[in-house]
Amino acid sequence: MDLLSVFIQGLTLGLAYLAPIGMQNLFVINSALSHRLGRAMATALVVVFWDVSLALACFFGAGALMSAVPWLKNIVLGLGGVLVICIGIGLIRSEADLSCDKDVNQPFAKIILASFVVTWLNPQAIVDGTIMLGAFRATLPPGSDPLFIAGFATASFVWFNALALISNRLGSKINVRVLTWVNRICGIVIILYGLKLLSTLVQL
């Protein structure tokens, strides 16, 4: 696997993982629909910061644990593959929901805190991110870790900023039907990545 492929793998996985509607996306969408473009983009950048910081913690934290306990690698690969496939199947079968109880019409300091809450205080995001990113780190060639996580971070920056811009400009044209199809497409991509993890486990 060449270095560009590692970066692209991190980028595509990041986009497929972030695009389905979740707490962070709802927060960015509601902010974009409620504020002017400048405020919406600033909110998106704050979400990117917390999202990338969580990804780094999950990626390098899980990697350090597997380095210290080598037999965990196969377990994480197996659990990660199954988890990723389950996430993908769930996305394909689910309907998007645009309801959100987060108040985005508030001072910017509170928006920073609220974006931290929807990112770092989301137990499912922490568990899923640790297992998924840890599993993918186990498949990477030596020394390519920074490129993979750089691709994942780039996906976060591109996705949340694009989401804020498009939501702010399109407004009411964003509907549940469109977002449901986004979920389904991302579900298929995520399932393929899950199968890749299980394939690596079989090869080992």
JSON list of C-alpha atoms in Angstrom, two decimals:
[
{"chain": "A", "resi": 1, "resn": "MET", "atom": "CA", "xyz": [0.00, 0.00, 0.00]},
{"chain": "A", "resi": 2, "resn": "ASP", "atom": "CA", "xyz": [1.56, 3.34, -1.09]},
{"chain": "A", "resi": 3, "resn": "LEU", "atom": "CA", "xyz": [1.40, 6.46, 1.06]},
{"chain": "A", "resi": 4, "resn": "LEU", "atom": "CA", "xyz": [-1.24, 8.20, -1.08]},
{"chain": "A", "resi": 5, "resn": "SER", "atom": "CA", "xyz": [-3.50, 5.17, -0.77]},
{"chain": "A", "resi": 6, "resn": "VAL", "atom": "CA", "xyz": [-3.19, 5.32, 3.03]},
{"chain": "A", "resi": 7, "resn": "PHE", "atom": "CA", "xyz": [-4.22, 8.99, 3.02]},
{"chain": "A", "resi": 8, "resn": "ILE", "atom": "CA", "xyz": [-7.16, 8.31, 0.68]},
{"chain": "A", "resi": 9, "resn": "GLN", "atom": "CA", "xyz": [-8.26, 5.39, 2.84]},
{"chain": "A", "resi": 10, "resn": "GLY", "atom": "CA", "xyz": [-8.35, 7.65, 5.90]},
{"chain": "A", "resi": 11, "resn": "LEU", "atom": "CA", "xyz": [-10.18, 10.33, 3.90]},
{"chain": "A", "resi": 12, "resn": "THR", "atom": "CA", "xyz": [-12.87, 8.05, 2.48]},
{"chain": "A", "resi": 13, "resn": "LEU", "atom": "CA", "xyz": [-13.40, 6.23, 5.78]},
{"chain": "A", "resi": 14, "resn": "GLY", "atom": "CA", "xyz": [-13.71, 9.59, 7.55]},
{"chain": "A", "resi": 15, "resn": "LEU", "atom": "CA", "xyz": [-16.30, 10.86, 5.06]},
{"chain": "A", "resi": 16, "resn": "ALA", "atom": "CA", "xyz": [-18.33, 7.65, 5.21]},
{"chain": "A", "resi": 17, "resn": "TYR", "atom": "CA", "xyz": [-18.21, 7.63, 9.02]},
{"chain": "A", "resi": 18, "resn": "LEU", "atom": "CA", "xyz": [-19.05, 11.33, 9.51]},
{"chain": "A", "resi": 19, "resn": "ALA", "atom": "CA", "xyz": [-21.67, 11.85, 6.81]},
{"chain": "A", "resi": 20, "resn": "PRO", "atom": "CA", "xyz": [-24.55, 9.85, 8.36]},
{"chain": "A", "resi": 21, "resn": "ILE", "atom": "CA", "xyz": [-26.76, 12.08, 10.45]},
{"chain": "A", "resi": 22, "resn": "GLY", "atom": "CA", "xyz": [-25.74, 12.11, 14.09]},
{"chain": "A", "resi": 23, "resn": "MET", "atom": "CA", "xyz": [-25.47, 14.52, 17.01]},
{"chain": "A", "resi": 24, "resn": "GLN", "atom": "CA", "xyz": [-22.57, 16.51, 15.52]},
{"chain": "A", "resi": 25, "resn": "ASN", "atom": "CA", "xyz": [-24.21, 16.85, 12.11]},
{"chain": "A", "resi": 26, "resn": "LEU", "atom": "CA", "xyz": [-27.51, 17.93, 13.63]},
{"chain": "A", "resi": 27, "resn": "PHE", "atom": "CA", "xyz": [-25.68, 20.54, 15.68]},
{"chain": "A", "resi": 28, "resn": "VAL", "atom": "CA", "xyz": [-23.93, 21.94, 12.58]},
{"chain": "A", "resi": 29, "resn": "ILE", "atom": "CA", "xyz": [-27.12, 21.86, 10.46]},
{"chain": "A", "resi": 30, "resn": "ASN", "atom": "CA", "xyz": [-29.24, 23.60, 13.07]},
{"chain": "A", "resi": 31, "resn": "SER", "atom": "CA", "xyz": [-26.55, 26.23, 13.59]},
{"chain": "A", "resi": 32, "resn": "ALA", "atom": "CA", "xyz": [-26.33, 26.84, 9.84]},
{"chain": "A", "resi": 33, "resn": "LEU", "atom": "CA", "xyz": [-30.11, 27.16, 9.55]},
{"chain": "A", "resi": 34, "resn": "SER", "atom": "CA", "xyz": [-30.30, 29.52, 12.53]},
{"chain": "A", "resi": 35, "resn": "HIS", "atom": "CA", "xyz": [-27.36, 31.88, 11.94]},
{"chain": "A", "resi": 36, "resn": "ARG", "atom": "CA", "xyz": [-25.57, 33.86, 9.27]},
{"chain": "A", "resi": 37, "resn": "LEU", "atom": "CA", "xyz": [-22.88, 32.13, 7.23]},
{"chain": "A", "resi": 38, "resn": "GLY", "atom": "CA", "xyz": [-19.93, 33.47, 9.26]},
{"chain": "A", "resi": 39, "resn": "ARG", "atom": "CA", "xyz": [-21.33, 32.17, 12.54]},
{"chain": "A", "resi": 40, "resn": "ALA", "atom": "CA", "xyz": [-22.28, 28.85, 10.93]},
{"chain": "A", "resi": 41, "resn": "MET", "atom": "CA", "xyz": [-18.77, 28.32, 9.55]},
{"chain": "A", "resi": 42, "resn": "ALA", "atom": "CA", "xyz": [-17.18, 29.26, 12.90]},
{"chain": "A", "resi": 43, "resn": "THR", "atom": "CA", "xyz": [-19.39, 26.68, 14.60]},
{"chain": "A", "resi": 44, "resn": "ALA", "atom": "CA", "xyz": [-18.33, 24.07, 12.04]},
{"chain": "A", "resi": 45, "resn": "LEU", "atom": "CA", "xyz": [-14.65, 24.76, 12.75]},
{"chain": "A", "resi": 46, "resn": "VAL", "atom": "CA", "xyz": [-15.24, 24.27, 16.48]},
{"chain": "A", "resi": 47, "resn": "VAL", "atom": "CA", "xyz": [-16.91, 20.92, 15.78]},
{"chain": "A", "resi": 48, "resn": "VAL", "atom": "CA", "xyz": [-13.97, 19.96, 13.54]},
{"chain": "A", "resi": 49, "resn": "PHE", "atom": "CA", "xyz": [-11.55, 20.73, 16.37]},
{"chain": "A", "resi": 50, "resn": "TRP", "atom": "CA", "xyz": [-13.36, 18.52, 18.89]},
{"chain": "A", "resi": 51, "resn": "ASP", "atom": "CA", "xyz": [-13.95, 15.78, 16.32]},
{"chain": "A", "resi": 52, "resn": "VAL", "atom": "CA", "xyz": [-10.30, 15.60, 15.27]},
{"chain": "A", "resi": 53, "resn": "SER", "atom": "CA", "xyz": [-9.14, 15.66, 18.89]},
{"chain": "A", "resi": 54, "resn": "LEU", "atom": "CA", "xyz": [-11.42, 12.69, 19.65]},
{"chain": "A", "resi": 55, "resn": "ALA", "atom": "CA", "xyz": [-10.21, 10.82, 16.55]},
{"chain": "A", "resi": 56, "resn": "LEU", "atom": "CA", "xyz": [-6.57, 11.34, 17.58]},
{"chain": "A", "resi": 57, "resn": "ALA", "atom": "CA", "xyz": [-7.28, 10.07, 21.08]},
{"chain": "A", "resi": 58, "resn": "CYS", "atom": "CA", "xyz": [-9.10, 6.99, 19.75]},
{"chain": "A", "resi": 59, "resn": "PHE", "atom": "CA", "xyz": [-6.53, 6.25, 17.02]},
{"chain": "A", "resi": 60, "resn": "PHE", "atom": "CA", "xyz": [-3.31, 6.61, 19.01]},
{"chain": "A", "resi": 61, "resn": "GLY", "atom": "CA", "xyz": [-4.77, 5.46, 22.32]},
{"chain": "A", "resi": 62, "resn": "ALA", "atom": "CA", "xyz": [-6.02, 2.18, 20.88]},
{"chain": "A", "resi": 63, "resn": "GLY", "atom": "CA", "xyz": [-2.81, 1.77, 18.91]},
{"chain": "A", "resi": 64, "resn": "ALA", "atom": "CA", "xyz": [-0.67, 2.19, 22.00]},
{"chain": "A", "resi": 65, "resn": "LEU", "atom": "CA", "xyz": [-2.76, -0.39, 23.84]},
{"chain": "A", "resi": 66, "resn": "MET", "atom": "CA", "xyz": [-2.38, -2.93, 21.04]},
{"chain": "A", "resi": 67, "resn": "SER", "atom": "CA", "xyz": [1.36, -2.33, 20.91]},
{"chain": "A", "resi": 68, "resn": "ALA", "atom": "CA", "xyz": [1.58, -3.03, 24.63]},
{"chain": "A", "resi": 69, "resn": "VAL", "atom": "CA", "xyz": [-0.68, -6.11, 24.40]},
{"chain": "A", "resi": 70, "resn": "PRO", "atom": "CA", "xyz": [-0.05, -7.67, 20.95]},
{"chain": "A", "resi": 71, "resn": "TRP", "atom": "CA", "xyz": [-2.75, -10.38, 21.20]},
{"chain": "A", "resi": 72, "resn": "LEU", "atom": "CA", "xyz": [-5.38, -7.64, 21.37]},
{"chain": "A", "resi": 73, "resn": "LYS", "atom": "CA", "xyz": [-4.75, -6.89, 17.70]},
{"chain": "A", "resi": 74, "resn": "ASN", "atom": "CA", "xyz": [-6.75, -9.88, 16.43]},
{"chain": "A", "resi": 75, "resn": "ILE", "atom": "CA", "xyz": [-9.55, -9.23, 18.91]},
{"chain": "A", "resi": 76, "resn": "VAL", "atom": "CA", "xyz": [-9.80, -5.56, 17.89]},
{"chain": "A", "resi": 77, "resn": "LEU", "atom": "CA", "xyz": [-9.75, -6.50, 14.20]},
{"chain": "A", "resi": 78, "resn": "GLY", "atom": "CA", "xyz": [-12.57, -8.98, 14.71]},
{"chain": "A", "resi": 79, "resn": "LEU", "atom": "CA", "xyz": [-14.67, -6.70, 16.91]},
{"chain": "A", "resi": 80, "resn": "GLY", "atom": "CA", "xyz": [-13.93, -3.71, 14.69]},
{"chain": "A", "resi": 81, "resn": "GLY", "atom": "CA", "xyz": [-14.95, -5.54, 11.53]},
{"chain": "A", "resi": 82, "resn": "VAL", "atom": "CA", "xyz": [-18.22, -6.77, 13.04]},
{"chain": "A", "resi": 83, "resn": "LEU", "atom": "CA", "xyz": [-18.97, -3.37, 14.59]},
{"chain": "A", "resi": 84, "resn": "VAL", "atom": "CA", "xyz": [-18.32, -1.48, 11.36]},
{"chain": "A", "resi": 85, "resn": "ILE", "atom": "CA", "xyz": [-20.56, -3.87, 9.40]},
{"chain": "A", "resi": 86, "resn": "CYS", "atom": "CA", "xyz": [-23.32, -3.50, 12.01]},
{"chain": "A", "resi": 87, "resn": "ILE", "atom": "CA", "xyz": [-23.03, 0.29, 11.81]},
{"chain": "A", "resi": 88, "resn": "GLY", "atom": "CA", "xyz": [-23.33, 0.10, 8.03]},
{"chain": "A", "resi": 89, "resn": "ILE", "atom": "CA", "xyz": [-26.37, -2.20, 8.14]},
{"chain": "A", "resi": 90, "resn": "GLY", "atom": "CA", "xyz": [-28.01, 0.07, 10.70]},
{"chain": "A", "resi": 91, "resn": "LEU", "atom": "CA", "xyz": [-27.48, 3.09, 8.45]},
{"chain": "A", "resi": 92, "resn": "ILE", "atom": "CA", "xyz": [-28.98, 1.35, 5.43]},
{"chain": "A", "resi": 93, "resn": "ARG", "atom": "CA", "xyz": [-32.08, 0.35, 7.41]},
{"chain": "A", "resi": 94, "resn": "SER", "atom": "CA", "xyz": [-32.57, 3.65, 9.26]},
{"chain": "A", "resi": 95, "resn": "GLU", "atom": "CA", "xyz": [-34.44, 6.81, 8.38]},
{"chain": "A", "resi": 96, "resn": "ALA", "atom": "CA", "xyz": [-32.70, 10.15, 8.92]},
{"chain": "A", "resi": 97, "resn": "ASP", "atom": "CA", "xyz": [-34.09, 12.34, 11.68]},
{"chain": "A", "resi": 98, "resn": "LEU", "atom": "CA", "xyz": [-33.65, 16.11, 11.66]},
{"chain": "A", "resi": 99, "resn": "SER", "atom": "CA", "xyz": [-34.98, 16.65, 15.17]},
{"chain": "A", "resi": 100, "resn": "CYS", "atom": "CA", "xyz": [-32.47, 18.06, 17.66]},
{"chain": "A", "resi": 101, "resn": "ASP", "atom": "CA", "xyz": [-32.85, 19.44, 21.15]},
{"chain": "A", "resi": 102, "resn": "LYS", "atom": "CA", "xyz": [-29.54, 21.38, 21.17]},
{"chain": "A", "resi": 103, "resn": "ASP", "atom": "CA", "xyz": [-29.99, 25.14, 21.48]},
{"chain": "A", "resi": 104, "resn": "VAL", "atom": "CA", "xyz": [-27.66, 26.76, 18.94]},
{"chain": "A", "resi": 105, "resn": "ASN", "atom": "CA", "xyz": [-28.98, 30.31, 19.42]},
{"chain": "A", "resi": 106, "resn": "GLN", "atom": "CA", "xyz": [-26.62, 31.13, 22.28]},
{"chain": "A", "resi": 107, "resn": "PRO", "atom": "CA", "xyz": [-23.31, 32.94, 23.01]},
{"chain": "A", "resi": 108, "resn": "PHE", "atom": "CA", "xyz": [-20.37, 31.51, 21.10]},
{"chain": "A", "resi": 109, "resn": "ALA", "atom": "CA", "xyz": [-18.63, 30.35, 24.29]},
{"chain": "A", "resi": 110, "resn": "LYS", "atom": "CA", "xyz": [-21.64, 28.16, 25.00]},
{"chain": "A", "resi": 111, "resn": "ILE", "atom": "CA", "xyz": [-21.57, 26.84, 21.44]},
{"chain": "A", "resi": 112, "resn": "ILE", "atom": "CA", "xyz": [-17.96, 25.74, 22.02]},
{"chain": "A", "resi": 113, "resn": "LEU", "atom": "CA", "xyz": [-19.06, 23.91, 25.15]},
{"chain": "A", "resi": 114, "resn": "ALA", "atom": "CA", "xyz": [-22.11, 22.41, 23.45]},
{"chain": "A", "resi": 115, "resn": "SER", "atom": "CA", "xyz": [-20.04, 21.10, 20.52]},
{"chain": "A", "resi": 116, "resn": "PHE", "atom": "CA", "xyz": [-17.68, 19.51, 23.05]},
{"chain": "A", "resi": 117, "resn": "VAL", "atom": "CA", "xyz": [-20.67, 17.82, 24.70]},
{"chain": "A", "resi": 118, "resn": "VAL", "atom": "CA", "xyz": [-22.09, 16.36, 21.45]},
{"chain": "A", "resi": 119, "resn": "THR", "atom": "CA", "xyz": [-18.62, 15.06, 20.52]},
{"chain": "A", "resi": 120, "resn": "TRP", "atom": "CA", "xyz": [-16.66, 14.02, 23.61]},
{"chain": "A", "resi": 121, "resn": "LEU", "atom": "CA", "xyz": [-19.58, 13.16, 25.90]},
{"chain": "A", "resi": 122, "resn": "ASN", "atom": "CA", "xyz": [-21.16, 10.80, 23.40]},
{"chain": "A", "resi": 123, "resn": "PRO", "atom": "CA", "xyz": [-20.29, 7.29, 24.71]},
{"chain": "A", "resi": 124, "resn": "GLN", "atom": "CA", "xyz": [-21.20, 5.58, 21.43]},
{"chain": "A", "resi": 125, "resn": "ALA", "atom": "CA", "xyz": [-18.84, 7.85, 19.47]},
{"chain": "A", "resi": 126, "resn": "ILE", "atom": "CA", "xyz": [-15.99, 7.08, 21.87]},
{"chain": "A", "resi": 127, "resn": "VAL", "atom": "CA", "xyz": [-16.53, 3.30, 21.79]},
{"chain": "A", "resi": 128, "resn": "ASP", "atom": "CA", "xyz": [-17.14, 3.11, 18.04]},
{"chain": "A", "resi": 129, "resn": "GLY", "atom": "CA", "xyz": [-14.24, 5.44, 17.25]},
{"chain": "A", "resi": 130, "resn": "THR", "atom": "CA", "xyz": [-11.79, 3.57, 19.47]},
{"chain": "A", "resi": 131, "resn": "ILE", "atom": "CA", "xyz": [-12.62, 0.13, 18.10]},
{"chain": "A", "resi": 132, "resn": "MET", "atom": "CA", "xyz": [-12.92, 1.23, 14.46]},
{"chain": "A", "resi": 133, "resn": "LEU", "atom": "CA", "xyz": [-9.82, 3.44, 14.30]},
{"chain": "A", "resi": 134, "resn": "GLY", "atom": "CA", "xyz": [-7.83, 1.02, 16.43]},
{"chain": "A", "resi": 135, "resn": "ALA", "atom": "CA", "xyz": [-8.73, -1.80, 14.06]},
{"chain": "A", "resi": 136, "resn": "PHE", "atom": "CA", "xyz": [-7.69, 0.18, 11.00]},
{"chain": "A", "resi": 137, "resn": "ARG", "atom": "CA", "xyz": [-4.43, 1.23, 12.62]},
{"chain": "A", "resi": 138, "resn": "ALA", "atom": "CA", "xyz": [-3.63, -2.44, 13.06]},
{"chain": "A", "resi": 139, "resn": "THR", "atom": "CA", "xyz": [-3.82, -2.93, 9.27]},
{"chain": "A", "resi": 140, "resn": "LEU", "atom": "CA", "xyz": [-1.55, -0.03, 8.28]},
{"chain": "A", "resi": 141, "resn": "PRO", "atom": "CA", "xyz": [2.05, -0.38, 7.08]},
{"chain": "A", "resi": 142, "resn": "PRO", "atom": "CA", "xyz": [4.69, 0.78, 9.62]},
{"chain": "A", "resi": 143, "resn": "GLY", "atom": "CA", "xyz": [5.15, 4.53, 9.65]},
{"chain": "A", "resi": 144, "resn": "SER", "atom": "CA", "xyz": [1.96, 5.33, 7.74]},
{"chain": "A", "resi": 145, "resn": "ASP", "atom": "CA", "xyz": [-0.18, 6.13, 10.78]},
{"chain": "A", "resi": 146, "resn": "PRO", "atom": "CA", "xyz": [0.15, 9.95, 10.44]},
{"chain": "A", "resi": 147, "resn": "LEU", "atom": "CA", "xyz": [-1.04, 9.87, 6.82]},
{"chain": "A", "resi": 148, "resn": "PHE", "atom": "CA", "xyz": [-4.12, 7.81, 7.65]},
{"chain": "A", "resi": 149, "resn": "ILE", "atom": "CA", "xyz": [-5.22, 10.03, 10.53]},
{"chain": "A", "resi": 150, "resn": "ALA", "atom": "CA", "xyz": [-4.38, 13.12, 8.43]},
{"chain": "A", "resi": 151, "resn": "GLY", "atom": "CA", "xyz": [-6.82, 11.81, 5.82]},
{"chain": "A", "resi": 152, "resn": "PHE", "atom": "CA", "xyz": [-9.44, 11.23, 8.51]},
{"chain": "A", "resi": 153, "resn": "ALA", "atom": "CA", "xyz": [-8.89, 14.76, 9.89]},
{"chain": "A", "resi": 154, "resn": "THR", "atom": "CA", "xyz": [-9.14, 16.21, 6.37]},
{"chain": "A", "resi": 155, "resn": "ALA", "atom": "CA", "xyz": [-12.48, 14.45, 5.97]},
{"chain": "A", "resi": 156, "resn": "SER", "atom": "CA", "xyz": [-13.71, 16.05, 9.18]},
{"chain": "A", "resi": 157, "resn": "PHE", "atom": "CA", "xyz": [-12.65, 19.53, 8.01]},
{"chain": "A", "resi": 158, "resn": "VAL", "atom": "CA", "xyz": [-14.17, 19.11, 4.54]},
{"chain": "A", "resi": 159, "resn": "TRP", "atom": "CA", "xyz": [-17.39, 17.47, 5.71]},
{"chain": "A", "resi": 160, "resn": "PHE", "atom": "CA", "xyz": [-18.44, 19.79, 8.55]},
{"chain": "A", "resi": 161, "resn": "ASN", "atom": "CA", "xyz": [-17.53, 22.97, 6.66]},
{"chain": "A", "resi": 162, "resn": "ALA", "atom": "CA", "xyz": [-19.34, 21.78, 3.54]},
{"chain": "A", "resi": 163, "resn": "LEU", "atom": "CA", "xyz": [-22.34, 20.76, 5.66]},
{"chain": "A", "resi": 164, "resn": "ALA", "atom": "CA", "xyz": [-22.49, 24.20, 7.27]},
{"chain": "A", "resi": 165, "resn": "LEU", "atom": "CA", "xyz": [-22.14, 26.00, 3.92]},
{"chain": "A", "resi": 166, "resn": "ILE", "atom": "CA", "xyz": [-24.72, 23.88, 2.08]},
{"chain": "A", "resi": 167, "resn": "SER", "atom": "CA", "xyz": [-27.20, 23.93, 4.97]},
{"chain": "A", "resi": 168, "resn": "ASN", "atom": "CA", "xyz": [-26.90, 27.71, 5.28]},
{"chain": "A", "resi": 169, "resn": "ARG", "atom": "CA", "xyz": [-27.43, 28.24, 1.54]},
{"chain": "A", "resi": 170, "resn": "LEU", "atom": "CA", "xyz": [-30.09, 25.62, 0.83]},
{"chain": "A", "resi": 171, "resn": "GLY", "atom": "CA", "xyz": [-32.07, 25.96, 4.04]},
{"chain": "A", "resi": 172, "resn": "SER", "atom": "CA", "xyz": [-35.43, 24.21, 3.81]},
{"chain": "A", "resi": 173, "resn": "LYS", "atom": "CA", "xyz": [-34.41, 22.27, 0.69]},
{"chain": "A", "resi": 174, "resn": "ILE", "atom": "CA", "xyz": [-32.50, 19.89, 2.97]},
{"chain": "A", "resi": 175, "resn": "ASN", "atom": "CA", "xyz": [-35.03, 17.22, 3.88]},
{"chain": "A", "resi": 176, "resn": "VAL", "atom": "CA", "xyz": [-35.22, 13.83, 5.52]},
{"chain": "A", "resi": 177, "resn": "ARG", "atom": "CA", "xyz": [-35.43, 11.96, 2.20]},
{"chain": "A", "resi": 178, "resn": "VAL", "atom": "CA", "xyz": [-32.11, 13.37, 0.94]},
{"chain": "A", "resi": 179, "resn": "LEU", "atom": "CA", "xyz": [-30.36, 12.67, 4.23]},
{"chain": "A", "resi": 180, "resn": "THR", "atom": "CA", "xyz": [-31.76, 9.13, 4.36]},
{"chain": "A", "resi": 181, "resn": "TRP", "atom": "CA", "xyz": [-30.13, 8.37, 1.01]},
{"chain": "A", "resi": 182, "resn": "VAL", "atom": "CA", "xyz": [-26.87, 9.86, 2.29]},
{"chain": "A", "resi": 183, "resn": "ASN", "atom": "CA", "xyz": [-27.10, 7.42, 5.20]},
{"chain": "A", "resi": 184, "resn": "ARG", "atom": "CA", "xyz": [-27.69, 4.45, 2.89]},
{"chain": "A", "resi": 185, "resn": "ILE", "atom": "CA", "xyz": [-24.78, 5.24, 0.57]},
{"chain": "A", "resi": 186, "resn": "CYS", "atom": "CA", "xyz": [-22.46, 5.72, 3.54]},
{"chain": "A", "resi": 187, "resn": "GLY", "atom": "CA", "xyz": [-23.77, 2.49, 5.05]},
{"chain": "A", "resi": 188, "resn": "ILE", "atom": "CA", "xyz": [-22.67, 0.55, 1.96]},
{"chain": "A", "resi": 189, "resn": "VAL", "atom": "CA", "xyz": [-19.20, 2.13, 2.06]},
{"chain": "A", "resi": 190, "resn": "ILE", "atom": "CA", "xyz": [-18.81, 1.38, 5.77]},
{"chain": "A", "resi": 191, "resn": "ILE", "atom": "CA", "xyz": [-19.86, -2.27, 5.26]},
{"chain": "A", "resi": 192, "resn": "LEU", "atom": "CA", "xyz": [-17.12, -2.63, 2.62]},
{"chain": "A", "resi": 193, "resn": "TYR", "atom": "CA", "xyz": [-14.57, -1.29, 5.09]},
{"chain": "A", "resi": 194, "resn": "GLY", "atom": "CA", "xyz": [-15.83, -3.74, 7.73]},
{"chain": "A", "resi": 195, "resn": "LEU", "atom": "CA", "xyz": [-15.35, -6.63, 5.31]},
{"chain": "A", "resi": 196, "resn": "LYS", "atom": "CA", "xyz": [-11.81, -5.37, 4.65]},
{"chain": "A", "resi": 197, "resn": "LEU", "atom": "CA", "xyz": [-11.03, -5.54, 8.37]},
{"chain": "A", "resi": 198, "resn": "LEU", "atom": "CA", "xyz": [-12.35, -9.10, 8.62]},
{"chain": "A", "resi": 199, "resn": "SER", "atom": "CA", "xyz": [-10.36, -10.04, 5.51]},
{"chain": "A", "resi": 200, "resn": "THR", "atom": "CA", "xyz": [-7.18, -8.75, 7.17]},
{"chain": "A", "resi": 201, "resn": "LEU", "atom": "CA", "xyz": [-7.99, -10.79, 10.26]},
{"chain": "A", "resi": 202, "resn": "VAL", "atom": "CA", "xyz": [-8.37, -13.97, 8.16]},
{"chain": "A", "resi": 203, "resn": "GLN", "atom": "CA", "xyz": [-5.04, -13.29, 6.44]},
{"chain": "A", "resi": 204, "resn": "LEU", "atom": "CA", "xyz": [-3.34, -12.96, 9.82]}
]
